[in-house]
Coordinates of C-alpha atoms in Angstrom, one line a residue:
M15 CA -40.3 21.4 -40.1
A16 CA -38.8 23.8 -42.6
S17 CA -42.2 24.1 -44.4
S18 CA -43.6 26.1 -41.5
M19 CA -41.2 28.9 -42.2
R20 CA -42.8 31.9 -43.9
S21 CA -41.2 34.9 -45.6
L22 CA -41.3 38.0 -43.5
I23 CA -42.7 39.9 -46.4
S24 CA -45.8 37.8 -46.3
D25 CA -46.8 39.3 -42.9
H26 CA -47.0 43.1 -43.4
N27 CA -47.4 44.0 -39.7
Q28 CA -44.6 41.8 -38.6
Y29 CA -42.4 43.2 -41.4
V30 CA -43.2 46.9 -40.5
E31 CA -42.5 46.2 -36.8
S32 CA -39.2 44.5 -37.4
F33 CA -38.1 47.1 -39.9
H34 CA -38.7 50.0 -37.4
L35 CA -36.8 48.1 -34.8
F36 CA -34.0 47.6 -37.3
L37 CA -33.8 51.3 -37.9
E38 CA -33.8 52.0 -34.2
N39 CA -30.9 49.6 -33.6
S40 CA -28.8 50.5 -36.6
T41 CA -26.9 53.4 -38.1
E42 CA -28.7 52.8 -41.4
H43 CA -30.1 56.3 -41.9
Q44 CA -27.2 58.0 -40.2
C45 CA -24.7 56.6 -42.7
M46 CA -26.9 57.5 -45.7
L47 CA -27.4 61.1 -44.3
E48 CA -23.6 61.4 -43.9
F49 CA -23.1 60.4 -47.5
I50 CA -25.8 62.9 -48.6
E51 CA -24.1 65.6 -46.5
K52 CA -20.5 65.0 -47.6
K53 CA -20.5 63.4 -51.0
L54 CA -23.8 64.1 -52.7
P55 CA -23.3 67.9 -53.4
G56 CA -20.2 67.1 -55.6
I57 CA -22.1 64.3 -57.4
I58 CA -25.1 66.5 -58.3
S59 CA -23.1 69.7 -59.0
S60 CA -23.5 69.4 -62.8
I61 CA -27.0 67.8 -63.1
G62 CA -29.0 71.0 -63.7
N63 CA -26.5 73.3 -65.3
G64 CA -28.2 76.0 -67.2
K65 CA -31.7 74.5 -66.8
S66 CA -34.7 76.4 -65.5
A67 CA -36.1 73.1 -64.0
I68 CA -34.5 69.9 -62.6
N69 CA -36.4 66.6 -62.9
I70 CA -35.8 64.1 -60.2
L71 CA -37.3 60.6 -60.1
S72 CA -37.3 58.7 -56.7
V73 CA -37.8 55.0 -57.3
G74 CA -39.2 53.4 -54.1
G75 CA -39.2 56.7 -52.2
G76 CA -40.7 55.2 -49.1
S77 CA -41.8 57.8 -46.5
G78 CA -39.6 60.5 -48.0
E79 CA -37.2 60.9 -45.1
I80 CA -34.1 60.4 -47.3
D81 CA -35.7 62.0 -50.3
L82 CA -36.2 65.4 -48.5
Q83 CA -32.5 65.4 -47.5
I84 CA -31.5 64.8 -51.1
L85 CA -33.8 67.6 -52.3
S86 CA -32.4 70.0 -49.8
K87 CA -28.9 69.4 -51.3
V88 CA -30.2 69.9 -54.8
Q89 CA -31.8 73.2 -53.7
A90 CA -28.6 74.4 -52.1
K91 CA -26.6 73.5 -55.3
H92 CA -29.1 75.0 -57.7
P93 CA -30.8 77.9 -55.8
G94 CA -34.1 79.2 -57.2
V95 CA -34.4 76.5 -59.8
T96 CA -37.8 74.7 -60.0
I97 CA -37.6 71.0 -59.1
N98 CA -40.0 68.4 -60.3
N99 CA -39.8 65.5 -57.9
E100 CA -41.8 62.4 -59.0
V101 CA -42.0 59.4 -56.6
I102 CA -42.7 55.8 -57.5
E103 CA -43.9 53.9 -54.3
P104 CA -46.2 50.9 -54.2
S105 CA -47.3 51.4 -50.5
S106 CA -50.2 53.8 -49.9
E107 CA -49.1 54.0 -46.2
Q108 CA -45.7 55.1 -47.2
I109 CA -47.1 57.7 -49.6
L110 CA -49.3 59.1 -46.9
S111 CA -46.3 59.4 -44.5
Y112 CA -44.3 61.1 -47.3
K113 CA -47.1 63.6 -47.9
E114 CA -47.4 64.3 -44.2
R115 CA -43.7 64.9 -44.0
V116 CA -43.8 67.3 -46.9
A117 CA -46.6 69.2 -45.3
K118 CA -44.5 69.7 -42.1
T119 CA -41.3 70.7 -43.9
S120 CA -40.5 74.4 -44.8
N121 CA -38.6 75.8 -47.8
L122 CA -40.2 73.4 -50.4
E123 CA -41.9 76.2 -52.3
N124 CA -39.9 75.6 -55.5
I125 CA -40.5 71.8 -55.5
K126 CA -43.4 70.2 -57.2
F127 CA -44.2 66.7 -55.8
T128 CA -46.1 63.9 -57.8
W129 CA -46.6 60.4 -56.3
Y130 CA -47.4 57.3 -58.3
K131 CA -48.7 54.3 -56.3
E132 CA -47.0 51.6 -58.3
T133 CA -43.9 49.4 -58.5
S134 CA -41.0 50.3 -60.7
S135 CA -42.0 47.6 -63.2
E136 CA -45.6 48.9 -63.3
Y137 CA -44.2 52.4 -63.9
E138 CA -42.0 51.0 -66.8
S139 CA -45.0 49.2 -68.4
R140 CA -47.2 52.3 -68.1
M141 CA -44.5 54.6 -69.7
K142 CA -43.9 52.1 -72.5
E143 CA -47.6 51.8 -73.2
K144 CA -48.0 55.6 -73.4
K145 CA -44.8 55.6 -75.5
E146 CA -43.5 58.2 -73.1
F147 CA -39.8 58.5 -72.6
K148 CA -39.4 61.3 -70.1
K149 CA -35.8 62.1 -69.3
W150 CA -34.5 62.8 -65.8
D151 CA -31.6 64.8 -64.3
F152 CA -31.3 62.6 -61.3
I153 CA -32.8 59.2 -60.5
H154 CA -32.3 57.4 -57.2
M155 CA -33.1 53.9 -56.1
I156 CA -32.5 53.5 -52.4
Q157 CA -32.7 50.1 -50.7
M158 CA -35.3 48.9 -53.3
L159 CA -33.5 46.6 -55.8
Y160 CA -34.2 43.6 -53.5
Y161 CA -37.9 44.0 -54.6
V162 CA -37.6 43.8 -58.4
K163 CA -37.8 40.6 -60.4
D164 CA -35.0 41.4 -62.8
F165 CA -32.5 43.9 -61.3
P166 CA -30.2 44.2 -64.4
A167 CA -33.2 45.0 -66.7
T168 CA -34.5 47.5 -64.1
I169 CA -31.2 49.3 -63.9
Q170 CA -30.8 49.4 -67.7
Y171 CA -34.4 50.8 -68.2
F172 CA -33.9 53.7 -65.7
H173 CA -30.4 54.3 -67.0
S174 CA -31.9 54.8 -70.4
L175 CA -33.9 57.7 -69.0
L176 CA -30.9 59.8 -68.0
E177 CA -30.2 63.2 -69.5
A178 CA -26.7 63.9 -70.8
K179 CA -25.3 65.2 -67.4
A180 CA -27.6 63.2 -65.2
K181 CA -26.7 60.6 -62.5
L182 CA -28.4 57.4 -61.3
L183 CA -27.8 56.7 -57.6
I184 CA -28.3 53.2 -56.2
I185 CA -27.9 52.5 -52.4
L186 CA -28.1 49.0 -51.1
V187 CA -26.2 46.5 -48.8
S188 CA -22.5 46.2 -49.5
G189 CA -20.9 43.0 -50.8
T190 CA -18.7 43.3 -47.7
S191 CA -21.6 43.4 -45.2
G192 CA -22.8 40.7 -42.9
W193 CA -26.0 40.6 -45.0
A194 CA -24.1 39.5 -48.1
R195 CA -22.4 36.7 -46.2
L196 CA -25.7 35.5 -44.6
W197 CA -27.6 35.5 -47.8
K198 CA -24.9 33.7 -49.8
K199 CA -24.5 31.0 -47.1
Y200 CA -28.1 30.5 -45.9
G201 CA -30.4 32.0 -48.6
P202 CA -31.3 28.6 -50.1
R203 CA -32.4 27.3 -46.7
L204 CA -34.5 30.3 -45.8
P205 CA -38.1 30.8 -47.1
L206 CA -37.9 32.0 -50.7
N207 CA -40.1 34.8 -51.7
D208 CA -40.9 36.1 -55.2
L209 CA -40.9 39.6 -53.8
C210 CA -37.4 39.6 -52.4
L211 CA -34.0 39.0 -53.9
Y212 CA -30.8 38.5 -52.1
V213 CA -28.8 41.1 -54.0
S214 CA -25.8 43.2 -52.8
S215 CA -23.5 45.8 -54.3
A216 CA -21.1 43.1 -55.5
D217 CA -23.9 41.7 -57.8
I218 CA -24.7 45.2 -59.1
K219 CA -21.1 46.1 -59.8
E220 CA -20.6 42.7 -61.6
Q221 CA -23.6 43.5 -63.8
L222 CA -22.5 47.1 -64.5
N223 CA -19.0 45.8 -65.5
T224 CA -20.7 43.3 -67.9
I225 CA -22.8 45.9 -69.6
G226 CA -20.0 48.4 -69.6
L227 CA -21.6 51.3 -67.6
K228 CA -19.3 53.8 -65.9
Y229 CA -19.8 54.2 -62.2
Q230 CA -18.2 55.2 -58.9
D231 CA -18.9 53.4 -55.7
Y232 CA -18.7 54.6 -52.1
E233 CA -18.7 52.3 -49.0
L234 CA -21.0 53.6 -46.2
P235 CA -19.9 52.0 -42.9
S236 CA -22.9 51.0 -40.7
T237 CA -23.7 48.7 -37.8
M238 CA -26.7 47.2 -36.1
D239 CA -26.8 46.3 -32.4
I240 CA -28.0 42.6 -32.4
T241 CA -27.1 41.9 -28.7
N242 CA -30.7 41.1 -27.9
C243 CA -30.8 38.3 -30.5
F244 CA -28.6 36.3 -28.1
I245 CA -30.9 36.7 -25.1
K246 CA -33.4 33.8 -25.1
G247 CA -37.0 34.9 -25.3
N248 CA -36.2 38.6 -25.8
K249 CA -39.0 40.0 -28.0
E250 CA -36.8 42.7 -29.7
G251 CA -34.1 40.1 -30.3
E252 CA -36.6 37.7 -32.0
L253 CA -38.0 40.5 -34.2
L254 CA -34.4 41.5 -35.3
L255 CA -33.7 37.8 -36.1
D256 CA -36.9 37.9 -38.2
F257 CA -35.5 40.9 -40.1
L258 CA -32.0 39.4 -40.5
T259 CA -33.3 36.1 -41.9
E260 CA -36.4 37.7 -43.7
T261 CA -38.4 35.0 -41.9
C262 CA -41.6 35.4 -40.0
Y263 CA -41.2 34.1 -36.4
F264 CA -37.8 32.6 -37.2
S265 CA -37.0 31.7 -33.6
K266 CA -40.2 29.7 -33.3
T267 CA -40.4 28.1 -36.8
A268 CA -36.8 27.5 -38.0
P269 CA -35.4 23.9 -37.7
L270 CA -33.1 23.7 -34.7
D271 CA -29.9 23.0 -36.8
L272 CA -30.5 26.0 -39.0
K273 CA -31.2 28.2 -36.0
N274 CA -28.0 27.1 -34.2
E275 CA -25.9 27.6 -37.3
I276 CA -27.2 31.1 -38.0
M277 CA -26.7 32.1 -34.3
E278 CA -23.1 30.9 -34.6
E279 CA -22.6 32.6 -37.9
L280 CA -23.9 36.0 -36.5
K281 CA -21.1 36.0 -33.9
K282 CA -18.3 35.4 -36.5
P283 CA -16.0 38.3 -37.2
E284 CA -17.1 38.2 -40.9
C285 CA -20.6 39.1 -39.8
S286 CA -20.3 41.0 -36.5
E287 CA -18.0 42.7 -34.0
E288 CA -18.1 42.3 -30.3
K289 CA -17.5 45.5 -28.4
D290 CA -18.1 46.5 -24.7
G291 CA -20.2 43.3 -24.2
K292 CA -22.4 44.1 -27.2
V293 CA -22.6 42.5 -30.6
F294 CA -22.7 44.8 -33.7
F295 CA -23.7 43.3 -37.0
N296 CA -21.9 44.6 -40.1
N297 CA -24.7 46.6 -41.8
N298 CA -22.4 48.4 -44.4
L299 CA -24.1 49.9 -47.4
S300 CA -22.8 50.9 -50.8
A301 CA -23.7 53.9 -52.8
I302 CA -23.2 53.4 -56.6
V303 CA -23.3 56.5 -58.8
I304 CA -23.8 55.6 -62.5
E305 CA -22.9 57.9 -65.3
P306 CA -25.3 58.4 -68.4

């Protein structure tokens, strides 16, 4: 029975649909925007001191929604300075959305955008081949370290590209989130995929401590309304379950014992909170800022 379970990543349309539903039902973007609003200005205050141009690298920039918020903060901190914003993004659809977003946004005159349709490892290989070691004032990797084969090597490579006063920002699920608990407990029983790693901020911090890099971390509280997951036959609930388990059509293809266990787990206080008759999954994120 388990063999009929497929990774959600293997079905692009199903993944995109469940991802959009996740964003609608969670405070994912809101908690990131709050961090960018309140904490980021202090973090980036020294990155471009005395420079006529600031170089920013967005690794896995997606459709640019968060990138443009980050750029507005850099502009506010360093008015009039030219910003070179280069974006690594493997999805041509996302790059198209990003370009459309840029076209509709005002006050971007001093920002030069360049997009590379490739993965972070393809970028690394290309740079090494060209023997090019361009340095950056700010590098950010938001919700993308799940999709690299070797996250410690990826972090070390991009860290090696930081200028003297630069910062490397990583945002991903917190080690205290429901995600981390689900993945630890059920990861081995869910369909494995070469493209997706179950990695949380706890794994990143452990790695940073091992290699001796200095960092600060910030907890970004976030929730996702998963009430519909407990309504039998509810289409939105089934899609959210797909997203939670990274499994395509989880409700229809998972063995009954696994399904029952995960449904029970999702209601536990370590994963979720019940409030006003609704169930809110712990979607906490972590922002980790690494020093050069």
